[in-house]
Amino acid sequence: MKPAARDREGQGFAHPSCIPRLRRRRPEATRLLRPMAAAGSAKVALRVAEVLETIVSCCVGPEGRQVLCTKPTGEVLISRDGGCLLEALHLEHPIARMLVACVSSHLRKTGDGAKTFIIFLCHLLRGLHAVTDKEQDSLISKNIQTHRRHWKNCCQWKFISQALLKFQTQVLDYIMGHYLSKHFLSIFSSSTKERTLCRSSLELLLEAYFCGRVGRNNQKFISQLMCDYFFKCMACESGCEEVFELVDDYFIELNVGVTGLPVSDSRIIAGLVLHRDFSVYCPADGDIRIVIVTETIQPPFSTSGSEFILNSEAQFRTSQFWIMERTKAIMKHLQSQNVKLLLSSVKQPDLVIYYAGLNGISVVECLSSEEVSLIQRVVGLSPFVLPHTSSRYETCNTALMNFCKPLILRSKRYVHLGLIGTCSFIPHCIVLCAPVQGLVEQHKSALHGAFKMLRQLFKDLDLNYMIQASDQNYASSPLTYKNSRESMPLPEIVNGSMQSPYQGTVVENKGKLATTQTYLKVYSNFVVPSVELETHIPRSIPKVTPTDTYQTDETLRYLSLARIVDDSEPFMESNSANSTTENTRIEISCENLQVTEIAGRGSMLAVREKSLEMCTSRGYCFSSIPAGCVLPVGGNFEFLLHYYLLNYAKKCRQSEETMVSVIIANALLGIPQILYKSKKGNCSFPQIYVRTLHAIQTHQPMVSSQTGLESVASKYQLLTSVLQCLTKILTIDLVINIKRQPQEVYDQDSEEEV
Amino acid sequence: MSRLEAKKPSFCKSEPLTSERVRATLCVLKGILTSSYGPSGRLKQLHNGLGGCVCTTSQSSALLANLSVTHPILKILTTSMQNHVSCFSDCGLFTAILCCNLIENDQRIGLMPTTVIKLNKHLLSLCTSYLQSEFCGCRILVDFSSTQTLLCLVRSIVTSKPACMLTRQEIDHISALILRAFLLTIPENTKDCLLLGKSIIVPLKGQRVTDSTVLPGILLEISEVQLMKILPIKKSDTFKVALFCASLSGDLSDTGEGTVVVSSGVSLENAVLDQLLNLGGQLVSDHIDLVICQKVVHPSLKQFLSMHRIIAIDRVGAALMEPLSKVTGTQPIGSLGSISPSSYGSVKDLCTEKFGFKHFLHLIPNEATICSLLLCNRNDTAWDELKLTCQTALHVLQLTIKEPSVLLGGGCTETHLAAYIRHKICNEPESILQDDGCTQTELQLLTEAFCSALESVAGSLEHDGGEILTDMKYGHFWSAQPESPSVVDWPDLLSRCGCGLYTSQEELRWSFLKSTRHPFAPQTCLPHEAVGSANNLTLDCFTAKLSGLQVAVETANLILDLSYIIEDKN
């Protein structure tokens, strides 16, 4: 590659050390110099991505299969984790390596979605390729001069990458915030400020997660295990974030892998298991206290930096005697404090062990620093500082414990501590069993990933889109709404195809006007206890009343309120003669009606939360994806985004924007395509596609053949990561191969001054 | 820096199981395993060209540990089996053969891996729930009031290891010894949790097998020179013992991170030796009879102690420390200074004994759960095999205490289970069909594959070309002498079924195991009197076999689920 580049350029690229500079240049400059390779990189990237896609797509979704990775050390790993597979491949191709780097940086952020990343990217590249091919053909007919054609081609890539960037920063967030957000469900099952986590929706979420991570026959079991673990560890609802954080940080310390047993023997045990045996064990009951030390209890002859001068044998003997007496005294003191267990991060001398045994104190040595800090965090205990004066001992820092006993798993002994947690984490351990170590590792990393994912899910994700672009539309929405109360109920904000469904429902509801109320009541009793319903009514009143009064207020809050009324428009309209209170009543019931319809299909709780969450969430999360937002699995997110992007593209003025939106919208379908690949008949992809789009259009709940939920935030982050990666690929025009030792790169520093 | 080397890209293979090479190697592995299975299994001589001794064995643990497999799929399979064996000691070959059979059969029928895995899992859960159920026809509850069942269990294990080269009489002797050794590890009076002791196997090679024996307490091997020094032991009720874990060699303990400056003329060695002799003085004044040290004892101290008629044994090693502290009922002493009187232990009796050409100091405890199994065999390889067998048997007995039931051995459990599954699937397939969405045909194909995999494990017990049959009432396993006429009077030719529970004199109908036959319901609920009357049953460990079954199916599922292999060749 290198000599060829030099020939073509003739610009003195003789020294390869100019590569860093070359890369740092602005893309336009490089592209002008080197038009030939521009199209190449996208093409090459497509080829690379397609190869990776074939490997990765066999592991996607609930039907995905396993991949066996061997390591040079002889270890055998079983994996379905995309990131792990890509790492194991040790790809050589530079574009492929860049791709892997992008994926792993995405994984570091979210811990999920490597496979989807590759598939989505591959479809995007394919889409781009198809589009540019077409345009090239048209260009050829017009333009004969090849150089100019390439130049044009380059501009095309540049425009595309800019359009992608613009899309990612502006359009995507807007669509997420404005259109998709009304479809979001929540994992919390409460409408009040106090969020409570709903167990069944968490189960659905985890099941869907593990479907992509562990072997088919263990998915249910592992997700159940994780769910149990989480609820056992959580002391109170409010502390769940702390639990996620703690488990994520100390995951290695919180599980024990056992090989040679069937997976179904995995279980959760209360307390903490340390991966080592007691140095000395004295059975103890009742009031057990522990103490942590980080240094040897037996004082050494000399400390570092000091000199100990021995002048006589008697001096030696007395100093040894002193050391012994002091050790004895400290251990006695610990015993008097009712300490029954000594945890040490260092190895203790025989003498200490002996005196500990005499005083009925069990000792565990050589704890890792992580174990020590975990115990410190769980029980809020700081290490015992050895007193420096021999006579006086203060009461030391101890913590109470339920039990402390050896635990034997597969003839290996562990220390089992019944710690009493002082924070919102109740210590529990997972014992993971599997026939081979590779499987234990897979389950471990899947569980760890699940905690990472949950940790992400419980954070709000901000969407920063510029409102002024869409301001016009939305500013007018209250006004149009006001109008609509008098005349037809359809505001202009709902564009194109959105219009017809609204009208449809309105007409329908008008017909049913008489029966609506009773009908709704029946259903609302069915799902939500009437008490709960009652409590919601007063809360909604203030929400509706301002709709009568506001005129031109453009704050976010009012916008959101407008949207709420918007949604229940058909019913409002039909009841416009009634009083406000009645209106609110119906508004709530209308939400509930929706609930029951979906509830019939089995995911009752998940959607029920929707109705409750929607009321509150819209008020404040206008420009963010609130914590705990989920969507049903089976490509729901992709279908929704596809639909809204196409709609958006239709009314776009700029051609690039339209093109990019369409390409992305179509590429999104690649994921459900793979998910439904093996399905036949009624569940085949085209069928699902048509049905889902119809459902979105007519505002019916979407059909989904699979149960399970997935996090919206992680999907959104995945999308942005892929788009960033794609822009990166498109901006590279030439890959230069250097056959030299990597240390030459140090020239970079001097390069700065040039 | 120059050592930095670019990593080579990995190899990536799709659909590994379809490759001819993998099938061939799997087949070879299966051949090795099946030919070693059972009491009449053929022995394998493992011979490492790079050194080490030649090992003659038919046990899975020795076999799998020494085989070097390179293909990742085989590696998964063998490590899975090794892990099973290290958990349960027993049923390794059963697990490995079943796993190979399952992979082979499921490959042959060529269904989607998804369906295969789902259905295998269902069939497995049918098996496990049947084996654990009340009415299981191949499980016997262990009656701890007599040693009959346990002895049968031990004898089955010893019999199934032909590489031990034992005669019938020797098998009986060894089985009885193993059982006695195990019973000695059970504490006399326990509170809520049973904490078993330990049987220490003491090697004595080159002696007759019948010279093996079991002794309570610990045997410490001593050289003849040491023996000379030990004066005739005086008789007394108890012997006071001091057990040291700290070194008594007089080396300086850790002096810390700083520097220690010793003025000239000051001899630390003398100081430490003085300290040791002081310690010796204390031991003498405390009327200690025996000093045992994990590490080295200084010769001067030894001399001093022997002058005061105290026996000193050093370098016993870390492995013996725990049993020693149990036998003497004390904590190892880690201090050279003043020793609290509470840390001395005692033994009931102390004597020197000679077995073969070795001298031992025998510590007889007052009451402890430690015993020594003095194991003899003619040569090294046979002794190694016998030792493994004893460990297996002892472990199996421990497992049986935990879960007090045993399974019928000799292939009868496998054929019975296969018959049960066939019948169950034939009569009530709805339960599986409903929640899986697979077709009836798929289910039948897979059930056949699963059951024949089980049956051919049983079939692997026969190595001499004999006919293998199953009866149509109990579904037990029968094997006939080879080269018998094709149409014969079966009751005359067959004597007992594989496990020895039933004789051919009952009114039974037989059918060849390989032939197809109508599913029939094997008789469940083992009659109690039948079990009581029959001695010499062949039995298997329940826990090990159940877990082996699960591990085999899980491993097979795992291997069938592989779609790619990525090999990192760096």
XYZ file of C-alpha atoms in Angstrom, chain B residues 97-559:
463
model
C -20.539 -42.933 26.874
C -24.072 -41.611 27.250
C -22.943 -38.186 26.074
C -21.185 -39.626 23.015
C -24.202 -41.783 22.196
C -26.564 -38.845 22.467
C -24.461 -36.680 20.202
C -24.176 -39.451 17.664
C -27.857 -40.353 17.668
C -29.085 -36.770 17.575
C -26.733 -36.003 14.729
C -28.035 -38.956 12.814
C -31.684 -37.952 12.928
C -30.757 -34.483 11.706
C -33.437 -32.342 13.336
C -33.009 -28.662 14.096
C -30.708 -28.218 17.112
C -33.362 -26.043 18.734
C -35.890 -28.836 18.775
C -33.352 -31.451 19.800
C -32.179 -29.433 22.756
C -35.646 -28.573 23.933
C -36.858 -32.144 23.731
C -33.719 -33.600 25.285
C -34.264 -31.318 28.201
C -37.831 -32.528 28.570
C -36.821 -36.157 28.398
C -34.135 -35.531 30.975
C -36.598 -33.959 33.359
C -38.876 -36.986 32.871
C -35.945 -39.227 33.807
C -34.888 -37.277 36.859
C -38.381 -36.909 38.219
C -38.993 -40.637 37.728
C -35.744 -41.615 39.418
C -36.528 -39.394 42.371
C -40.144 -40.425 42.641
C -41.669 -42.813 45.154
C -42.682 -45.411 42.622
C -39.362 -45.628 40.814
C -38.715 -49.242 39.857
C -34.955 -49.155 39.893
C -34.166 -47.339 43.118
C -33.610 -49.024 46.466
C -33.710 -47.197 49.766
C -30.685 -48.029 51.843
C -31.398 -49.848 55.056
C -28.728 -48.702 57.477
C -29.618 -51.372 60.033
C -27.671 -53.897 58.013
C -24.523 -53.571 55.982
C -25.904 -55.729 53.187
C -26.767 -52.966 50.730
C -23.666 -50.942 51.426
C -21.470 -53.971 51.011
C -23.144 -54.776 47.687
C -22.527 -51.211 46.586
C -18.850 -51.340 47.497
C -18.429 -54.739 45.931
C -20.024 -53.549 42.678
C -17.543 -50.709 42.530
C -14.525 -52.890 43.227
C -15.720 -55.518 40.750
C -16.144 -52.960 38.012
C -12.436 -52.087 38.088
C -10.727 -55.034 36.421
C -7.364 -53.295 36.365
C -7.022 -53.880 40.113
C -6.396 -57.536 39.226
C -8.261 -58.962 42.172
C -9.594 -62.454 42.640
C -13.106 -63.045 43.969
C -11.776 -63.637 47.441
C -9.658 -60.504 47.345
C -12.623 -58.480 46.151
C -14.613 -59.632 49.167
C -11.742 -58.813 51.489
C -11.128 -55.352 50.059
C -14.844 -54.521 49.979
C -15.218 -55.438 53.610
C -12.161 -53.370 54.503
C -13.453 -50.344 52.659
C -16.786 -50.556 54.388
C -15.104 -50.961 57.774
C -12.853 -47.993 57.093
C -15.869 -45.939 56.200
C -17.789 -46.948 59.291
C -14.830 -45.925 61.436
C -15.097 -42.375 60.124
C -18.641 -41.962 61.405
C -18.657 -40.216 64.760
C -20.333 -42.056 67.600
C -22.491 -39.311 68.922
C -23.423 -36.341 66.836
C -25.672 -33.434 67.351
C -27.490 -31.951 64.404
C -24.900 -32.152 61.669
C -22.878 -35.188 60.803
C -19.233 -34.409 60.259
C -17.479 -37.410 58.765
C -13.863 -38.133 59.593
C -11.204 -39.283 57.231
C -9.697 -42.559 56.108
C -6.038 -42.207 55.308
C -4.794 -44.643 52.711
C -1.313 -45.870 53.610
C 0.594 -47.449 50.715
C 2.265 -50.823 51.152
C 3.252 -52.111 47.768
C 4.523 -55.566 46.974
C 2.445 -57.354 49.610
C -0.505 -59.656 49.119
C -3.843 -57.952 48.784
C -5.206 -59.988 51.672
C -2.586 -58.410 53.935
C -4.410 -55.107 53.677
C -6.003 -53.976 56.874
C -7.817 -51.135 58.601
C -6.642 -49.610 61.865
C -8.245 -46.863 63.904
C -6.072 -43.809 64.380
C -2.997 -42.770 62.475
C 0.032 -44.651 61.270
C 3.173 -42.524 61.122
C 5.877 -44.104 59.056
C 9.292 -44.103 60.761
C 12.647 -45.264 59.568
C 14.500 -48.130 61.195
C 17.083 -45.713 62.606
C 14.342 -43.739 64.292
C 12.857 -46.927 65.565
C 16.133 -47.841 67.233
C 16.100 -44.570 69.122
C 12.623 -45.095 70.419
C 13.001 -46.855 73.694
C 10.386 -49.379 74.668
C 7.281 -47.399 75.352
C 6.184 -47.429 78.916
C 2.626 -48.409 79.593
C 0.184 -45.808 80.749
C -3.456 -44.838 80.363
C -2.979 -41.857 78.153
C -0.081 -40.324 76.322
C 0.300 -36.571 76.236
C 1.044 -35.185 72.808
C 2.359 -31.798 71.687
C 1.679 -31.025 68.055
C 3.728 -28.213 66.537
C 3.053 -26.421 63.290
C 5.854 -23.915 63.866
C 9.333 -24.912 62.862
C 11.543 -26.132 65.707
C 14.692 -25.981 63.636
C 16.015 -22.840 65.264
C 15.910 -20.599 62.235
C 15.206 -16.955 62.852
C 11.687 -15.873 62.281
C 10.867 -13.069 59.892
C 12.673 -9.942 60.999
C 10.465 -7.435 59.294
C 11.160 -4.981 56.524
C 13.916 -3.026 58.197
C 17.473 -4.090 58.817
C 18.685 -5.911 61.881
C 22.242 -5.150 62.875
C 23.936 -7.728 65.053
C 26.931 -6.627 67.044
C 29.959 -8.834 66.864
C 30.135 -11.513 69.485
C 26.395 -11.897 69.665
C 25.294 -15.296 68.391
C 21.665 -15.372 67.526
C 21.862 -19.094 66.813
C 22.761 -19.695 70.408
C 19.978 -17.462 71.553
C 17.441 -19.354 69.492
C 18.820 -22.707 70.571
C 18.541 -21.600 74.167
C 14.967 -20.750 73.487
C 14.366 -24.179 71.958
C 15.948 -25.935 74.886
C 13.800 -23.866 77.243
C 10.835 -25.063 75.298
C 12.126 -28.617 75.657
C 12.386 -28.067 79.364
C 8.812 -26.906 79.489
C 7.681 -29.955 77.544
C 9.517 -32.210 79.980
C 8.036 -30.506 82.996
C 4.579 -30.781 81.423
C 5.093 -34.573 81.129
C 4.768 -34.787 77.382
C 5.255 -38.239 75.888
C 5.222 -37.481 72.194
C 6.243 -34.409 70.197
C 5.109 -34.210 66.597
C 6.274 -31.381 64.367
C 5.037 -30.472 60.902
C 8.451 -29.073 59.999
C 11.985 -29.785 61.131
C 13.105 -30.283 64.749
C 16.595 -29.165 65.650
C 18.902 -32.183 66.358
C 19.904 -30.777 69.723
C 16.311 -30.501 70.767
C 15.669 -34.016 69.508
C 18.589 -35.245 71.532
C 17.341 -33.384 74.567
C 13.865 -34.810 74.200
C 15.002 -38.373 73.733
C 17.148 -38.038 76.805
C 13.956 -37.343 78.670
C 12.187 -40.316 77.079
C 10.055 -38.103 74.836
C 9.495 -39.431 71.332
C 9.999 -36.719 68.696
C 8.684 -37.150 65.168
C 9.310 -34.356 62.676
C 8.522 -33.548 59.025
C 5.050 -35.038 59.025
C 3.897 -32.559 56.388
C 0.876 -30.289 56.121
C -1.493 -32.987 54.812
C -1.350 -34.993 58.031
C -1.745 -32.009 60.329
C -5.516 -31.915 60.261
C -6.030 -35.621 60.982
C -3.341 -35.440 63.646
C -4.982 -32.552 65.384
C -8.262 -34.469 65.255
C -6.752 -37.678 66.628
C -5.003 -35.908 69.457
C -7.832 -33.465 69.989
C -5.682 -30.362 69.956
C -4.692 -27.239 68.126
C -1.295 -27.162 66.415
C 1.087 -24.996 68.442
C 2.563 -22.027 66.629
C 4.595 -20.537 69.437
C 8.048 -21.251 70.799
C 7.393 -19.382 73.988
C 5.169 -20.320 76.814
C 2.629 -22.920 75.768
C -0.711 -22.916 77.413
C -1.447 -26.327 78.932
C -4.748 -26.449 77.079
C -2.993 -26.926 73.782
C -1.624 -30.350 74.561
C -3.492 -33.341 73.229
C -3.534 -36.963 74.101
C -3.842 -40.404 72.597
C -5.069 -43.579 74.215
C -2.214 -45.765 73.204
C 1.029 -45.607 71.330
C 2.851 -48.536 69.808
C 5.300 -49.405 67.092
C 4.233 -51.830 64.449
C 5.753 -53.466 61.425
C 3.802 -54.162 58.258
C 5.709 -55.723 55.434
C 9.083 -54.050 55.489
C 7.868 -50.751 56.884
C 7.837 -49.548 60.463
C 5.042 -47.414 61.787
C 4.247 -45.567 64.948
C 0.595 -46.204 65.616
C -1.410 -43.519 67.393
C -4.564 -44.981 68.809
C -7.065 -42.302 69.719
C -9.513 -42.247 72.565
C -12.362 -41.411 70.342
C -11.836 -40.029 66.879
C -13.118 -40.487 63.387
C -9.772 -41.015 61.748
C -8.633 -44.402 60.530
C -5.824 -45.729 58.407
C -6.429 -48.080 55.524
C -3.253 -50.011 54.918
C -3.551 -50.980 51.294
C -1.445 -53.687 49.689
C -1.181 -54.830 46.120
C 1.363 -56.721 44.116
C 2.747 -54.041 41.838
C 2.709 -50.292 41.424
C 0.156 -49.921 38.640
C -2.294 -52.291 40.235
C -1.811 -50.513 43.553
C -2.527 -47.127 41.976
C -5.677 -48.519 40.459
C -6.718 -50.079 43.736
C -6.108 -46.822 45.578
C -8.301 -44.941 43.120
C -10.944 -47.617 43.536
C -10.861 -47.304 47.305
C -11.143 -43.551 47.139
C -14.074 -43.894 44.763
C -15.800 -46.378 47.023
C -15.268 -44.268 50.115
C -16.595 -41.206 48.343
C -19.601 -43.113 47.069
C -20.366 -44.290 50.583
C -20.263 -40.694 51.778
C -22.640 -39.679 49.015
C -24.940 -42.537 49.947
C -25.084 -41.373 53.548
C -26.224 -37.993 52.311
C -28.847 -39.394 49.961
C -29.775 -42.817 51.278
C -30.734 -44.627 48.106
C -28.970 -46.702 45.474
C -29.803 -47.616 41.917
C -29.802 -51.052 40.380
C -26.595 -51.596 38.477
C -25.483 -53.918 35.758
C -27.319 -52.010 33.033
C -30.749 -52.638 34.511
C -31.381 -48.993 35.440
C -30.616 -47.865 31.909
C -32.880 -50.360 30.153
C -35.633 -49.893 32.704
C -35.465 -46.125 32.342
C -35.492 -46.358 28.556
C -38.555 -48.609 28.667
C -40.283 -46.195 31.037
C -39.560 -43.165 28.848
C -40.703 -44.944 25.689
C -43.938 -45.967 27.312
C -44.537 -42.537 28.794
C -43.969 -40.702 25.534
C -46.063 -43.174 23.593
C -49.025 -42.850 25.921
C -49.009 -39.269 27.031
C -47.076 -37.096 24.610
C -49.439 -34.157 25.062
C -47.627 -32.587 27.971
C -44.466 -32.098 25.938
C -46.119 -31.328 22.648
C -48.216 -28.597 24.182
C -45.567 -26.283 25.477
C -42.945 -26.862 22.857
C -44.688 -26.618 19.589
C -42.936 -29.540 17.987
C -44.562 -32.302 16.015
C -45.393 -35.805 17.156
C -42.909 -37.281 14.696
C -40.088 -35.125 15.969
C -40.854 -36.185 19.493
C -40.911 -39.866 18.577
C -37.665 -39.663 16.648
C -35.951 -37.933 19.481
C -37.323 -40.255 22.157
C -36.021 -43.199 20.173
C -32.611 -41.528 19.913
C -32.554 -40.791 23.633
C -33.674 -44.258 24.711
C -31.366 -46.101 22.392
C -28.496 -43.971 23.678
C -29.365 -45.130 27.188
C -29.715 -48.729 26.106
C -26.468 -48.821 24.244
C -24.709 -47.655 27.407
C -26.079 -50.801 29.023
C -25.115 -52.754 25.927
C -21.520 -51.588 26.313
C -21.251 -53.796 29.390
C -21.071 -56.851 27.164
C -17.658 -57.229 25.580
C -17.513 -60.896 24.680
C -19.939 -60.903 21.827
C -22.852 -62.251 23.833
C -26.478 -61.519 23.113
C -28.030 -58.638 25.009
C -31.688 -58.791 25.830
C -34.307 -57.098 27.890
C -37.341 -58.633 29.490
C -40.802 -57.287 28.809
C -41.972 -57.161 32.389
C -39.355 -55.323 34.431
C -37.328 -53.902 31.578
C -34.121 -55.250 33.050
C -30.896 -56.059 31.266
C -29.914 -59.636 30.482
C -26.913 -60.945 28.679
C -26.482 -64.441 27.277
C -23.424 -66.479 26.447
C -22.045 -65.856 22.990
C -22.664 -68.186 20.088
C -25.831 -69.623 21.443
C -28.277 -71.071 18.925
C -30.624 -68.475 17.565
C -33.892 -69.972 18.740
C -33.429 -71.283 22.214
C -35.056 -71.761 25.463
C -34.090 -68.438 27.018
C -34.805 -69.333 30.645
C -32.177 -72.067 30.497
C -29.588 -69.909 28.861
C -30.028 -66.842 31.030
C -29.541 -67.066 34.738
C -29.880 -63.657 36.342
C -30.462 -60.140 35.111
C -27.674 -57.572 35.165
C -28.299 -56.380 38.691
C -29.076 -59.843 40.009
C -32.549 -59.025 41.296
C -34.525 -61.374 39.089
C -33.851 -64.892 37.884
C -34.856 -66.356 34.572
C -37.134 -68.852 36.286
C -39.949 -66.345 36.431
C -42.423 -66.268 33.616
C -40.774 -63.664 31.446
C -40.628 -62.779 27.813
C -37.414 -61.482 26.327
C -36.566 -59.379 23.381
C -33.279 -58.339 21.822
C -32.194 -54.919 23.001
C -31.342 -53.782 19.500
C -34.622 -54.893 17.975
C -37.701 -52.712 17.877
C -40.475 -53.644 20.202
C -43.736 -52.275 21.411
C -43.445 -49.818 24.227
C -44.467 -51.512 27.413
C -44.873 -50.231 30.919
C -42.076 -51.638 33.049
C -43.168 -52.664 36.485
C -42.654 -49.803 38.877
C -42.554 -49.849 42.687
C -39.827 -52.289 43.606
C -41.285 -54.950 45.943
C -39.581 -54.690 49.278
C -39.246 -58.411 49.943
C -37.521 -58.980 46.624
C -34.798 -56.576 47.616
C -34.469 -57.978 51.098
C -34.022 -61.554 49.993
C -31.574 -60.940 47.210
C -27.985 -60.661 48.197
C -25.166 -60.055 45.810
C -26.962 -57.325 43.956
C -25.043 -55.078 41.626
C -25.730 -51.522 42.729
C -24.798 -48.032 41.620
C -24.484 -44.790 43.509
C -27.712 -42.843 43.184
C -26.334 -39.303 43.433
C -23.466 -39.924 41.049
C -25.605 -41.611 38.451
C -28.357 -39.037 38.585
C -25.911 -36.200 38.236
C -24.040 -38.121 35.548
C -27.237 -38.445 33.573
C -27.902 -34.721 33.866
C -24.352 -33.755 33.015
C -24.296 -36.079 30.015
C -27.474 -34.613 28.566
C -26.430 -31.048 29.320
C -23.033 -31.541 27.730
C -24.554 -33.196 24.688
C -26.979 -30.287 24.377
C -24.147 -27.848 24.642
C -22.126 -29.553 21.939
